[in-house]
Amino acid sequence: MIEDKVYAARSILVVGAHAFDAEVIAGPLAAAAAKNGAQVTFLHLSMGEQGHPCLIPEHYSAQKEDEAAKAAARLGVGMRNMKLRDAFLPNDNATALQVCDVIREMRPEVVITHWHGSWHKDHRAAAQLTQTGIFFSALPTLKRAHPAHTPQLLLFGENWEDDEGFRPEHLVDVSAGFDAWQKAVMEYELARGLSSFPYVDYYSALYRLRGCLRGTRHAQAFAAASHSWNAGSGLFAPPADRSHDT
Ligand SMILES: [Zn+2]
């Protein structure tokens, strides 16, 4: 079961396009896993600094960095800020190599990122950068600072902006992380009324709704990678035991 795999992981990496995205696609899960002793890392590709109606991007970036650090502390997770330019996330090999380097350093068994069906170009880029980053990370012939590493599981989290074709294939009990998540997101001005979108209402209700279907107080939904991805991303792992084939 996916839930067992998630909570058995010693290291989990969550890649979000903008600070606050990792918090919504996997925040309650991250808090619950961290409580269990897992090392969880949020990789914010950008700070989302273009999103303030009054502050210039430089000032809002500093504010979001501070908010993200406070949110991470409340969730019990680590944080990396790649500080790429909001609205202009480069979807290229050089950036995917930076993601690869974080994957090789943190050696996560589970990686979570955006679903690719998003109206937001940065979210689509983040989904692709993560998949390419995993591909690079697994390539043993690619020499970087850290040795090759193949995560065992790639999941795509639920985000209101990434709803095109998203299917909630797996529901993970995150009840143990919900309270920490509520406190964490309130560190962001974005959650306290900066946006016209009622983030906290939406996600609190969503996690409860998913919980109703999971049979727990709260749950988060995830889409799985394709079968061919799951087979292909393990190409560089040791061969499976074929002694029972014939
Ligand atoms: Zn975003």
mmCIF file with all atom_site columns, C-alpha atoms and ligand atoms in Angstrom, residues 17-18 21 114 120 123 159 161, ligand 1:
data_model
loop_
_atom_site.group_PDB
_atom_site.id
_atom_site.type_symbol
_atom_site.label_atom_id
_atom_site.label_alt_id
_atom_site.label_comp_id
_atom_site.label_asym_id
_atom_site.label_entity_id
_atom_site.label_seq_id
_atom_site.pdbx_PDB_ins_code
_atom_site.Cartn_x
_atom_site.Cartn_y
_atom_site.Cartn_z
_atom_site.occupancy
_atom_site.B_iso_or_equiv
_atom_site.pdbx_formal_charge
_atom_site.auth_seq_id
_atom_site.auth_comp_id
_atom_site.auth_asym_id
_atom_site.auth_atom_id
_atom_site.pdbx_PDB_model_num
ATOM   1 C  CA . ALA A 1 17  ? 7.327  25.566 -7.744  1.00 0.00 ? 17  ALA A CA 1
ATOM   2 C  CA . HIS A 1 18  ? 6.748  28.387 -5.229  1.00 0.00 ? 18  HIS A CA 1
ATOM   3 C  CA . ASP A 1 21  ? 3.153  24.850 -2.869  1.00 0.00 ? 21  ASP A CA 1
ATOM   4 C  CA . HIS A 1 114 ? 3.163  18.835 -8.756  1.00 0.00 ? 114 HIS A CA 1
ATOM   5 C  CA . HIS A 1 120 ? 0.463  27.492 -14.162 1.00 0.00 ? 120 HIS A CA 1
ATOM   6 C  CA . HIS A 1 123 ? 3.915  24.122 -11.819 1.00 0.00 ? 123 HIS A CA 1
ATOM   7 C  CA . ASN A 1 159 ? -3.146 21.455 -5.762  1.00 0.00 ? 159 ASN A CA 1
ATOM   8 C  CA . GLU A 1 161 ? -4.152 25.021 -9.676  1.00 0.00 ? 161 GLU A CA 1
HETATM 9 ZN ZN . ZN  B 2 .   ? 2.567  27.866 -7.119  1.00 0.00 ? 1   ZN  B ZN 1
#
